[in-house]
mmCIF file of C-alpha atoms in Angstrom:
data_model
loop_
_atom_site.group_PDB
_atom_site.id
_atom_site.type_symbol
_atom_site.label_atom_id
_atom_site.label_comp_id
_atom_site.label_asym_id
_atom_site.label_seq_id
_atom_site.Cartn_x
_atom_site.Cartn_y
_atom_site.Cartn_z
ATOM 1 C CA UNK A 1 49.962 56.759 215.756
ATOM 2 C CA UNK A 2 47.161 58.855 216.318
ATOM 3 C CA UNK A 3 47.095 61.122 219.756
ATOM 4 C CA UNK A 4 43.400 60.893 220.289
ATOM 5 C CA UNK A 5 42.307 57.006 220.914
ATOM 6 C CA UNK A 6 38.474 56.866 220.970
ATOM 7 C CA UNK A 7 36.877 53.381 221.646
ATOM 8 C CA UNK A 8 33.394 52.050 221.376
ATOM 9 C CA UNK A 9 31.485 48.729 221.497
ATOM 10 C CA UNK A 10 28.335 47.271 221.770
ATOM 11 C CA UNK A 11 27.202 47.001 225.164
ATOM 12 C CA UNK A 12 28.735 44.223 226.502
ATOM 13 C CA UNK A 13 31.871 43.516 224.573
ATOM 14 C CA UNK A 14 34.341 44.602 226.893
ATOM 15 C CA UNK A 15 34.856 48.243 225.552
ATOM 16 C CA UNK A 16 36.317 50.212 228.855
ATOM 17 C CA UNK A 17 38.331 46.560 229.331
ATOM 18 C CA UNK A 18 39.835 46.796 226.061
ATOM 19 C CA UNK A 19 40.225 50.892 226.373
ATOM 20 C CA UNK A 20 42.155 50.586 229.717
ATOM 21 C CA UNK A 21 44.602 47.730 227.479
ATOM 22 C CA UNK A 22 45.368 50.467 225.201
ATOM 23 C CA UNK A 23 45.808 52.713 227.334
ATOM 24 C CA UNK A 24 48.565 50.604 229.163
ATOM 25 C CA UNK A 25 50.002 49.339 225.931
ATOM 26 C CA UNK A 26 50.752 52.808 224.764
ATOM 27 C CA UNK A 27 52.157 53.833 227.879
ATOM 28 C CA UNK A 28 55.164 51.378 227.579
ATOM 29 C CA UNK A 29 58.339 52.718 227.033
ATOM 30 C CA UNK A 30 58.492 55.558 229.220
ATOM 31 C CA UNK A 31 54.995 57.046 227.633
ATOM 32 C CA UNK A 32 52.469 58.706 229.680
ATOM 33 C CA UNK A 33 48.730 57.908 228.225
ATOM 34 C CA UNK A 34 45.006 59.664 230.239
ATOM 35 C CA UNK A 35 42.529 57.337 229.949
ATOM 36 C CA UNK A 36 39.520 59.208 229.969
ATOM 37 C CA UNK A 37 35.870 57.998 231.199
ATOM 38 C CA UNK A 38 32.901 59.588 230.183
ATOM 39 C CA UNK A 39 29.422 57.905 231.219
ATOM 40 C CA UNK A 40 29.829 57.765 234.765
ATOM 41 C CA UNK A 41 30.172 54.055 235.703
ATOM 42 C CA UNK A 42 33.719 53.903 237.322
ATOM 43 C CA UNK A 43 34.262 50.328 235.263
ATOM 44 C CA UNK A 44 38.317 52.145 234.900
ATOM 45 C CA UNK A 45 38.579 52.688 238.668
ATOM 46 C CA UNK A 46 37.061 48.942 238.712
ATOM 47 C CA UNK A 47 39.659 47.693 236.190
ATOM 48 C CA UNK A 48 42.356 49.227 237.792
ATOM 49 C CA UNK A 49 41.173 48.294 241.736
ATOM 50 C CA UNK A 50 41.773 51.309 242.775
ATOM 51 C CA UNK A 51 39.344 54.210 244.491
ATOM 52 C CA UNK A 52 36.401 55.894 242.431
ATOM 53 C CA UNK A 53 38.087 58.730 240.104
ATOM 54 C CA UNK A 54 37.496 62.118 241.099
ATOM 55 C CA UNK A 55 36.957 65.275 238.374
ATOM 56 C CA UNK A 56 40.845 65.252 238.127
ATOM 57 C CA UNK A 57 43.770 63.637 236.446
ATOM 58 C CA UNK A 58 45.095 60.793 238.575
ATOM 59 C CA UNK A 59 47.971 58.312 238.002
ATOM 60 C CA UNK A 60 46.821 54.935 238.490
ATOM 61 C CA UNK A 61 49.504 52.187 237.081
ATOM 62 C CA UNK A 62 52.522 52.075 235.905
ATOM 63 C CA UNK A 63 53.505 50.373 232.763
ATOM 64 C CA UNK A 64 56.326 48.254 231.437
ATOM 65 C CA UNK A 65 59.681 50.220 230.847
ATOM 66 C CA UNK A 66 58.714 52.852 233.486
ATOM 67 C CA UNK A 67 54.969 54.715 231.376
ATOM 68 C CA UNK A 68 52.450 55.894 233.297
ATOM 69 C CA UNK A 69 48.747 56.072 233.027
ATOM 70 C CA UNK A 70 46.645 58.865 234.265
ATOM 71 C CA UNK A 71 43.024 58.447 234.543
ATOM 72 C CA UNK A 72 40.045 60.903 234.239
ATOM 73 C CA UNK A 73 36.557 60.787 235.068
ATOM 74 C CA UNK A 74 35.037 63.699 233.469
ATOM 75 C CA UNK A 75 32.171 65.072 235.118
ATOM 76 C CA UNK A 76 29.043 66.803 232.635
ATOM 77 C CA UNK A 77 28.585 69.599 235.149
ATOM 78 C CA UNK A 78 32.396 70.315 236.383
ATOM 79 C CA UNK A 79 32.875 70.082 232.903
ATOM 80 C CA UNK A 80 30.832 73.429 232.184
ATOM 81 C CA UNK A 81 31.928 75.119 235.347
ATOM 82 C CA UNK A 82 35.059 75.275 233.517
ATOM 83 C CA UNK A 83 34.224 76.095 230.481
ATOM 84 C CA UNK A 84 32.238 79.233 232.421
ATOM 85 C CA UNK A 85 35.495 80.080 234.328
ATOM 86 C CA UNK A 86 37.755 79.910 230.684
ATOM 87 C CA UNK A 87 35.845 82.123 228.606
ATOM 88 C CA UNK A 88 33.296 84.042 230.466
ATOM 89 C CA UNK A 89 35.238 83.915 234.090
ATOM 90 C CA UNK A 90 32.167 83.868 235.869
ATOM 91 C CA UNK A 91 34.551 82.574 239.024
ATOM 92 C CA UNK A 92 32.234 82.310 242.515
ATOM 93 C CA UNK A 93 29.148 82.977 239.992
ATOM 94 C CA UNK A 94 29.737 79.759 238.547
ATOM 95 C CA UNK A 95 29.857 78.319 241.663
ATOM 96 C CA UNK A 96 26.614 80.072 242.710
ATOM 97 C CA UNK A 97 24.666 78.809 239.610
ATOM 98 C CA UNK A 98 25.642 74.900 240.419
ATOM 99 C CA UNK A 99 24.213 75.454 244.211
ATOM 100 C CA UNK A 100 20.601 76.907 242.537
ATOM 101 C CA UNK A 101 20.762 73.540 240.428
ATOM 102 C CA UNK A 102 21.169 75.625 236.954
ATOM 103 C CA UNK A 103 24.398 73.777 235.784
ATOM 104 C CA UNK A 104 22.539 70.664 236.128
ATOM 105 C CA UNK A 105 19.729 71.836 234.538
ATOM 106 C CA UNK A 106 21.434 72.995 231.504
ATOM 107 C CA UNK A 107 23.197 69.802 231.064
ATOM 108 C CA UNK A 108 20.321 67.879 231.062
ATOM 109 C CA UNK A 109 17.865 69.734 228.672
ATOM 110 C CA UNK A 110 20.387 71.781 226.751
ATOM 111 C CA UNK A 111 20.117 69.845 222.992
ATOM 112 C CA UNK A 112 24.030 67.847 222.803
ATOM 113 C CA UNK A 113 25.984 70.164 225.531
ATOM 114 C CA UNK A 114 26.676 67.217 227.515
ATOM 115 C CA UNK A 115 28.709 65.616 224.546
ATOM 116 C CA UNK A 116 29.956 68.721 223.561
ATOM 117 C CA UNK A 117 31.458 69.269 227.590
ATOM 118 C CA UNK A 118 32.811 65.659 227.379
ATOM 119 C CA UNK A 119 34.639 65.455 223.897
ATOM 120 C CA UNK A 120 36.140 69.294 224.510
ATOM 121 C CA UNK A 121 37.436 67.882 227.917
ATOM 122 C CA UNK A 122 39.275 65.026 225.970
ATOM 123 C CA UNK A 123 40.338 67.009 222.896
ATOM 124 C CA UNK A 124 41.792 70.164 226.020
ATOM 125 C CA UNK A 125 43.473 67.245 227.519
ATOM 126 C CA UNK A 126 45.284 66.289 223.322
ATOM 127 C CA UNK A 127 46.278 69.660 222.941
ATOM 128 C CA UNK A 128 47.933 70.425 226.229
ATOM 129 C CA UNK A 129 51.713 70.998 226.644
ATOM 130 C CA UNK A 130 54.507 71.794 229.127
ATOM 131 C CA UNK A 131 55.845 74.810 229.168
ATOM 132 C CA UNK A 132 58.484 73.311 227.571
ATOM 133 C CA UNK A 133 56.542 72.414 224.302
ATOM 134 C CA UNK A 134 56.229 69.556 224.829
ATOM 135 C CA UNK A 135 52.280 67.554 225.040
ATOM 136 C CA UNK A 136 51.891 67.009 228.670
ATOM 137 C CA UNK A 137 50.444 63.205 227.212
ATOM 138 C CA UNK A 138 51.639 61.292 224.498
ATOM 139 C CA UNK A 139 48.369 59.501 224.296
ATOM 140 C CA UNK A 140 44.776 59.845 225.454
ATOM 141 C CA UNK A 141 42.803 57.314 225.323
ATOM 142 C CA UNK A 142 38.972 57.542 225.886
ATOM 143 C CA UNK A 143 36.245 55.045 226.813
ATOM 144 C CA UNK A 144 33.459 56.390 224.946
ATOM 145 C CA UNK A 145 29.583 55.590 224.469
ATOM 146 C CA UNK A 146 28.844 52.572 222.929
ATOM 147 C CA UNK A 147 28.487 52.085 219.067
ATOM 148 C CA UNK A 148 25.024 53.096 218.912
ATOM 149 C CA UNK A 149 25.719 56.340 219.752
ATOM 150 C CA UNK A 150 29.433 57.168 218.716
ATOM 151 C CA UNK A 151 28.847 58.909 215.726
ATOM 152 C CA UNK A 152 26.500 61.521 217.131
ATOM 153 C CA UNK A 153 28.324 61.819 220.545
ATOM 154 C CA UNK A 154 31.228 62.519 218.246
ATOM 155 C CA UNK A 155 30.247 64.805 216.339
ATOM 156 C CA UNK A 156 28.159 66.992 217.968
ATOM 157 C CA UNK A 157 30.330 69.849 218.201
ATOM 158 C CA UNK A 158 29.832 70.366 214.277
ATOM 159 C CA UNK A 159 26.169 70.582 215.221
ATOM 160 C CA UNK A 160 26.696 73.105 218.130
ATOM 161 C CA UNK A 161 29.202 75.303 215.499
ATOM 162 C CA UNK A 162 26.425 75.372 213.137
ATOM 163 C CA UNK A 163 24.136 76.911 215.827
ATOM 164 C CA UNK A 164 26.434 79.351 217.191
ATOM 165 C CA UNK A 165 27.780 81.106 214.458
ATOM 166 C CA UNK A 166 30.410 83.382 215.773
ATOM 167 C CA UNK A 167 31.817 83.876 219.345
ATOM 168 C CA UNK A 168 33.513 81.439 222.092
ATOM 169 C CA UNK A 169 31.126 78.245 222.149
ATOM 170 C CA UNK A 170 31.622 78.320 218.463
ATOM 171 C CA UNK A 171 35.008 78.732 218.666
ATOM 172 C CA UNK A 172 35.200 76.008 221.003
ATOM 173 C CA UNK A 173 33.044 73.329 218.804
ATOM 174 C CA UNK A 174 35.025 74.292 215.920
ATOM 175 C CA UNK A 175 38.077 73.516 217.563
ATOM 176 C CA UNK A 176 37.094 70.039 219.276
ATOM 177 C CA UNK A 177 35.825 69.014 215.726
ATOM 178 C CA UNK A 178 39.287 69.970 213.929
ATOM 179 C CA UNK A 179 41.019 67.109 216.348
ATOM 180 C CA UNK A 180 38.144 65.099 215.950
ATOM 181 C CA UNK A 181 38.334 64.635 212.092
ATOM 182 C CA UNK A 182 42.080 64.780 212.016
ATOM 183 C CA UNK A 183 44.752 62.293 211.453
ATOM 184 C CA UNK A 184 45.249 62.898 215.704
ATOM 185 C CA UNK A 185 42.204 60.725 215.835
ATOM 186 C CA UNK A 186 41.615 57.110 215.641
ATOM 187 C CA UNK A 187 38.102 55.444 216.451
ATOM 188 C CA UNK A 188 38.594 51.574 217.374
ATOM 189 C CA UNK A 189 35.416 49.501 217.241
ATOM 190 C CA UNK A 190 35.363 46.541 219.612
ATOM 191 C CA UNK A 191 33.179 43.451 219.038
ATOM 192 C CA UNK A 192 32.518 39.737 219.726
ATOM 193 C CA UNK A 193 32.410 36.990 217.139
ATOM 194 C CA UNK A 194 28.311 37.172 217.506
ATOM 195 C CA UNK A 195 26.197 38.190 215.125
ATOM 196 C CA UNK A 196 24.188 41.491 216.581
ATOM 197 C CA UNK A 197 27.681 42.672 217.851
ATOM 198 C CA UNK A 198 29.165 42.543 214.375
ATOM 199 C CA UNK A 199 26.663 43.661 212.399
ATOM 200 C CA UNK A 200 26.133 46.371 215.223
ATOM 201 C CA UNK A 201 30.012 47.271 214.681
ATOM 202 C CA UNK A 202 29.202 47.597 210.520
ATOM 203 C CA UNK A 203 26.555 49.658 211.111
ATOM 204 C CA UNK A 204 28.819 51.886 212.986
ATOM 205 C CA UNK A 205 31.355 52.098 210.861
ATOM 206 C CA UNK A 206 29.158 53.104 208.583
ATOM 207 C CA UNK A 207 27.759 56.471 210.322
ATOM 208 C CA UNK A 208 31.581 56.917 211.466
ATOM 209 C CA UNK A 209 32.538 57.588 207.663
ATOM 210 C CA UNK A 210 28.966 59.220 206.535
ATOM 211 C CA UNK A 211 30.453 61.609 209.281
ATOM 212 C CA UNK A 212 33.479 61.885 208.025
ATOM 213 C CA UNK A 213 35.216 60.560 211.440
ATOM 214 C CA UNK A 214 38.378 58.744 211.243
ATOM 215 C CA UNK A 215 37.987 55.084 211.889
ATOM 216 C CA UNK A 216 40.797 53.094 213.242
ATOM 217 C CA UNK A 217 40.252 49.286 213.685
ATOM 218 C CA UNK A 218 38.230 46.375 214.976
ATOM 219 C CA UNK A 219 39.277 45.003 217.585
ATOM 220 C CA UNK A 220 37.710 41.363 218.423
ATOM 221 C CA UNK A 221 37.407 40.635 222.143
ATOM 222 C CA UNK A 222 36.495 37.562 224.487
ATOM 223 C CA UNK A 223 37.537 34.857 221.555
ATOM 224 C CA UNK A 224 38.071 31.322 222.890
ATOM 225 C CA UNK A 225 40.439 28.904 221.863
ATOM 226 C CA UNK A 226 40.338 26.943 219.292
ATOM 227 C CA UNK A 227 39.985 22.999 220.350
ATOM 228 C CA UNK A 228 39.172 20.933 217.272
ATOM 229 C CA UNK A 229 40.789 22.325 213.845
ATOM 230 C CA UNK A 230 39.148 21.010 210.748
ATOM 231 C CA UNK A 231 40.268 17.400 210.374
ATOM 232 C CA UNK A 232 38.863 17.119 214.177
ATOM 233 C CA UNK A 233 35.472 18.497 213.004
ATOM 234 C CA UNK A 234 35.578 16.594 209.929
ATOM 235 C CA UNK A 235 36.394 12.984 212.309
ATOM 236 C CA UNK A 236 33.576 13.738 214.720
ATOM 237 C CA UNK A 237 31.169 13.616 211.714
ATOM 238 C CA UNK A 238 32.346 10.592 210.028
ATOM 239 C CA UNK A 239 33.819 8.261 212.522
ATOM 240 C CA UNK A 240 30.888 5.476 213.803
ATOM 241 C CA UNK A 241 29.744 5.752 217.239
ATOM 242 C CA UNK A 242 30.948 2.135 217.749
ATOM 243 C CA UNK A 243 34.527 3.080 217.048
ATOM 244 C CA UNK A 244 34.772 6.105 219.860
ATOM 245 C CA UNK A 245 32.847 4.144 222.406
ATOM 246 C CA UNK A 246 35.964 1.703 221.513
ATOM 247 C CA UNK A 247 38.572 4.757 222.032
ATOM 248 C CA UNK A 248 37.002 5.750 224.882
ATOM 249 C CA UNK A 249 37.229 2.052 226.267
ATOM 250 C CA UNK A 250 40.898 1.611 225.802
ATOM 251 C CA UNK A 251 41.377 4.958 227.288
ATOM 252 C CA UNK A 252 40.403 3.648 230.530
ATOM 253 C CA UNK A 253 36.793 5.745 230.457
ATOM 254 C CA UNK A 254 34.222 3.266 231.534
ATOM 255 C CA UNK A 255 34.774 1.909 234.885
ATOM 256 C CA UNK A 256 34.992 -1.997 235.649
ATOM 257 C CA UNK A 257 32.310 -2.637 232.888
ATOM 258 C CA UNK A 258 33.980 -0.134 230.547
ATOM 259 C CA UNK A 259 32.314 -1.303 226.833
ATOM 260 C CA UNK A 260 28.485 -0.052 228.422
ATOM 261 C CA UNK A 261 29.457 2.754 230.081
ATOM 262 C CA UNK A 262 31.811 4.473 227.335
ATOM 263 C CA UNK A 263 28.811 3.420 225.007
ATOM 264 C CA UNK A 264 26.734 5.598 227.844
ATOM 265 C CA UNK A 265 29.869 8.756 226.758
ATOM 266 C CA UNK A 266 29.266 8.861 223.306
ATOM 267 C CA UNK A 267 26.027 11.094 223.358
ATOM 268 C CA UNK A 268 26.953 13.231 225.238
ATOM 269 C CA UNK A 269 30.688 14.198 223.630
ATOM 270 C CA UNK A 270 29.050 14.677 220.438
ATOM 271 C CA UNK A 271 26.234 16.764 221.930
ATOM 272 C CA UNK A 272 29.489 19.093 222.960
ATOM 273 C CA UNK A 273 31.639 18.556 219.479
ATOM 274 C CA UNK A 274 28.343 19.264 218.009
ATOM 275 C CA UNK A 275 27.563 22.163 220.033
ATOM 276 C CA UNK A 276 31.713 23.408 219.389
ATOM 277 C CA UNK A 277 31.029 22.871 215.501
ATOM 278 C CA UNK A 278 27.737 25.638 215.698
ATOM 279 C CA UNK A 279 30.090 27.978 217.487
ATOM 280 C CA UNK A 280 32.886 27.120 215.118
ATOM 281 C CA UNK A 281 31.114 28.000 212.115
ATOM 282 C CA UNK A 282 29.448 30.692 213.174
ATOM 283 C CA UNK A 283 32.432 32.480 214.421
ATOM 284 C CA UNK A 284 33.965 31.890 211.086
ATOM 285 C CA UNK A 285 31.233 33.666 209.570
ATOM 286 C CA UNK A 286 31.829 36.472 211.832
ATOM 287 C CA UNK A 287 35.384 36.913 211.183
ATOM 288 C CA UNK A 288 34.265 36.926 206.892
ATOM 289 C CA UNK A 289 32.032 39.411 207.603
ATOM 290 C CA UNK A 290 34.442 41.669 209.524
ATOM 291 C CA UNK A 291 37.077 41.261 207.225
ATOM 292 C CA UNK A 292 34.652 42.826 204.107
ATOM 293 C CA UNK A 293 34.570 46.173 206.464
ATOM 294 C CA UNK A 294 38.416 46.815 205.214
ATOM 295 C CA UNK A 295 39.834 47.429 208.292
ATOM 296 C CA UNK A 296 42.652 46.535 210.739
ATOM 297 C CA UNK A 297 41.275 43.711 212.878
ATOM 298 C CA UNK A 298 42.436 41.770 215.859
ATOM 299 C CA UNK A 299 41.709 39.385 218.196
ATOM 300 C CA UNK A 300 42.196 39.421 222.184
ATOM 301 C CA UNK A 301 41.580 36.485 224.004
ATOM 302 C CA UNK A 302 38.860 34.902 227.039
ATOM 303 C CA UNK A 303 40.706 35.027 230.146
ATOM 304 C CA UNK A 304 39.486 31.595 231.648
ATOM 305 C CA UNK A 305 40.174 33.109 235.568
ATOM 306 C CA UNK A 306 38.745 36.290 234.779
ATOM 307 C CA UNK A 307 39.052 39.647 234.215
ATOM 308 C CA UNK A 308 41.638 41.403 236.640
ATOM 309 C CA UNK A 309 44.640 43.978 236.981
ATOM 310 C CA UNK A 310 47.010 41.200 235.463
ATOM 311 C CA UNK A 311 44.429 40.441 232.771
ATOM 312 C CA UNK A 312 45.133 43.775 231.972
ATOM 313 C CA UNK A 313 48.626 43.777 231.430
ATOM 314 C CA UNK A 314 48.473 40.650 229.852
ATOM 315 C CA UNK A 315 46.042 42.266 227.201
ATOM 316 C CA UNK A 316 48.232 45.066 227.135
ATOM 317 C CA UNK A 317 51.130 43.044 225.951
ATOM 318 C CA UNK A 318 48.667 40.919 223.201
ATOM 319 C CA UNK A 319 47.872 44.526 221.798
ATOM 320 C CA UNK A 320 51.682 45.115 221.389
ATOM 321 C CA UNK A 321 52.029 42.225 220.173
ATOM 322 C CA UNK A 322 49.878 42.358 217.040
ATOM 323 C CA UNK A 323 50.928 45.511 216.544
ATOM 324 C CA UNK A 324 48.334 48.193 217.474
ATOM 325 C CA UNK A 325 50.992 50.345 218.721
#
């Protein structure tokens, strides 16, 4: 199982939900994951109800059999304070440039050093161990930028390594990229059974491996149940109005003059079966055009109360379930 768990999504889909799943799905069994957030929107510290995250590692559940998971809100301009500090120890001179404004200058016109601070954060955080040897995480687990954007977020350190060609920021890119296009690495794809997230999800895939970065699976999100299978869909179309009003009359569905007013239910149940069918089909064509990308795929369901910390776990457990762990 890969170390590094990168997910993306069209906007929308549920990406940081199904991120902070993963992350508590592979921290069962005594694991420890980080789940690591990188554009600034505190949807983890949501997820979790617990306080904003801070630029630091922070446990925030616990998972079945006794895991943990640690969270981390990386922050661009931290981010680069340390990277001053490790290989140019600049120390209170740092500290000085971030007062004048500089660090947040160079993150915000410097061409790609904002990605470059964020994935080397996550990749430091893979490569870490104890003194004892051992990785101080077993997984991490990041909530990255949506589809659009994950192949060039990702792989922006190559860019920054052709730039610099020798000394410490090259060094550094050309390190973050070995984990990145390594077996460590696994890029999930998360999508709805709608057509602009799909296709959306295909067209990522597709700069993912023009990239040469390791794609993991798709992972469907928000499906509803299924109500009517196809003999119900098939019935709704050929059974005569006249015989459902009749069903609906011996089902007690009418009132005290129950033959007019089931006749008065009709309409409007086949306005919904209709309406189901659409969605039916539709999703079906979804799910053929998913499987054609070759990859993994699986489904989590709509929570019908919501989204909250036990929709997590219960997530968490589906994931385990089918497997992607």
């Amino acid at each position: 199982m890969s170390r590094l768990q990168v997910v993306s999504g069209k906007g929308g889909t549920g990406k940081t939900t199904v991120a902070a799943a993963l992350a508590l799905a592979l921290a069962t069994e005594g694991k420890r994951t980080l789940l690591v957030e990188v554009e600034g929107r505190q949807g983890i510290a949501q997820l979790f109800e617990t306080e904003a995250l801070p630029y630091a590692e922070r446990k925030i559940a616990v998972a079945p059999g006794g895991g943990e998971v640690h969270a981390l809100a990386i922050d661009p301009e931290l981010a680069l304070l340390d990277y001053l500090q490790m290989f140019y120890k600049l120390g209170s001179a740092g500290r000085a440039l971030k007062k004048l404004g500089a660090i947040d200058f160079a993150t915000t016109i410097a061409p790609g050093l904002r990605d470059v601070l964020l994935t080397g954060k996550a990749c430091e955080a893979v490569r870490r161990k104890e003194k004892s040897g051992r990785f101080v995480y077993d997984h991490v687990v990041m909530d990255a930028p949506p589809t659009g954007r994950i192949a060039r977020f990702l792989n922006v350190n190559d860019e920054v390594a052709g730039l610099a060609k020798v000394g410490p920021i090259h060094n550094q890119a050309q390190a973050v990229m070995r984990v990145l296009k390594s077996p460590e690495t696994a890029v999930h794809l998360v999508t709805l059974l709608e057509e602009m997230p799909v296709q959306e999800t295909a067209d990522g895939i597709a700069e993912l491996r023009a990239a040469r970065l390791p794609v993991g699976r798709v992972i469907v999100n928000m499906v509803r149940p299924g109500l009517l299978d196809s003999t119900d869909l098939e019935l709704v179309r050929t059974v005569p109005r006249t015989d459902i009003a009749r069903s609906l009359s011996s089902a007690g569905l009418g009132g005290a003059r129950r033959g007019q007013n089931a006749e008065r239910l009709v309409d409007p149940l086949l306005a919904q079966a209709e309406e189901y069918t659409e969605r039916h089909v539709l999703e079906q064509e979804q799910r053929a055009a998913l499987a054609e990308l070759g990859l993994p795929l699986h489904e989590l369901p709509l929570l019908a109360e919501g989204m909250d910390l036990a929709g997590l776990y219960e997530l968490a457990t589906e994931l385990r379930k089918q497997g992607i762990v």
